[in-house]
């Protein structure tokens, strides 16, 4: 049983980011083909706003748990 040790799990972060971009691209192209540029732009702006909100939330959480600067 010792011969089958578990290794480290692979890091799929890069693959996740790439597939998010691929999926976002085809969704925007689909919207553009069906409803035109206005719908694709509004969805793009909504996703951008959501990502900015996530970044702000992450920064606030990092600042909350970081050490204060030394004097």
Short mmCIF file of C-alpha atoms in Angstrom, two decimals:
data_model
loop_
_atom_site.label_atom_id
_atom_site.label_comp_id
_atom_site.label_asym_id
_atom_site.label_seq_id
_atom_site.Cartn_x
_atom_site.Cartn_y
_atom_site.Cartn_z
CA UNK A 1 0.00 0.00 0.00
CA UNK A 2 2.95 2.36 0.51
CA UNK A 3 3.76 2.10 -3.19
CA UNK A 4 0.67 4.17 -4.10
CA UNK A 5 1.38 7.45 -2.39
CA UNK A 6 -0.66 10.44 -3.37
CA UNK A 7 1.20 13.20 -5.16
CA UNK A 8 0.48 16.86 -5.34
CA UNK A 9 -2.64 18.03 -7.11
CA UNK A 10 -2.01 19.83 -10.41
CA UNK A 11 -2.51 23.58 -10.59
CA UNK A 12 -5.37 24.27 -13.01
CA UNK A 13 -5.48 28.04 -12.50
CA UNK A 14 -4.08 28.89 -15.94
CA UNK A 15 -6.41 26.45 -17.66
CA UNK A 16 -9.37 27.92 -15.79
CA UNK A 17 -8.46 31.47 -16.83
CA UNK A 18 -8.00 30.45 -20.48
CA UNK A 19 -11.31 28.59 -20.58
CA UNK A 20 -13.07 31.56 -18.97
CA UNK A 21 -11.76 33.70 -21.82
CA UNK A 22 -12.80 31.15 -24.45
CA UNK A 23 -16.29 30.81 -22.99
CA UNK A 24 -16.69 34.57 -22.65
CA UNK A 25 -15.66 35.00 -26.29
CA UNK A 26 -18.19 32.55 -27.69
CA UNK A 27 -20.98 33.92 -25.48
CA UNK A 28 -20.27 37.47 -26.67
CA UNK A 29 -20.12 36.34 -30.30
CA UNK A 30 -23.42 34.48 -29.86
CA UNK A 31 -25.08 37.56 -28.37
CA UNK A 32 -23.65 39.70 -31.14
CA UNK A 33 -25.04 37.33 -33.78
CA UNK A 34 -28.50 37.13 -32.18
CA UNK A 35 -29.17 40.61 -30.73
CA UNK A 36 -26.35 42.77 -32.04
CA UNK A 37 -23.58 44.86 -30.62
CA UNK A 38 -25.62 46.55 -27.88
CA UNK A 39 -26.35 43.29 -26.02
CA UNK A 40 -22.73 42.12 -26.33
CA UNK A 41 -21.42 45.46 -25.03
CA UNK A 42 -23.82 45.46 -22.07
CA UNK A 43 -22.83 41.92 -21.11
CA UNK A 44 -19.15 42.84 -21.44
CA UNK A 45 -19.66 45.86 -19.19
CA UNK A 46 -21.55 43.76 -16.65
CA UNK A 47 -18.75 41.17 -16.54
CA UNK A 48 -16.16 43.95 -16.20
CA UNK A 49 -18.10 45.51 -13.31
CA UNK A 50 -18.40 42.12 -11.61
CA UNK A 51 -14.66 41.44 -11.94
CA UNK A 52 -13.85 44.90 -10.55
CA UNK A 53 -16.14 44.20 -7.59
CA UNK A 54 -14.42 40.86 -6.96
CA UNK A 55 -10.99 42.52 -7.11
CA UNK A 56 -12.06 45.24 -4.68
CA UNK A 57 -13.49 42.66 -2.29
CA UNK A 58 -10.28 40.60 -2.47
CA UNK A 59 -8.15 43.68 -1.78
CA UNK A 60 -10.30 44.64 1.22
CA UNK A 61 -9.98 41.13 2.62
CA UNK A 62 -6.20 41.14 2.08
CA UNK A 63 -5.90 44.51 3.80
CA UNK A 64 -7.99 43.28 6.69
CA UNK A 65 -5.64 40.38 7.40
CA UNK A 66 -2.31 42.02 6.60
CA UNK A 67 0.00 43.32 9.26
CA UNK A 68 0.11 47.07 9.89
CA UNK A 69 3.28 48.83 8.67
CA UNK A 70 6.14 49.02 11.18
CA UNK A 71 7.45 52.36 12.31
#
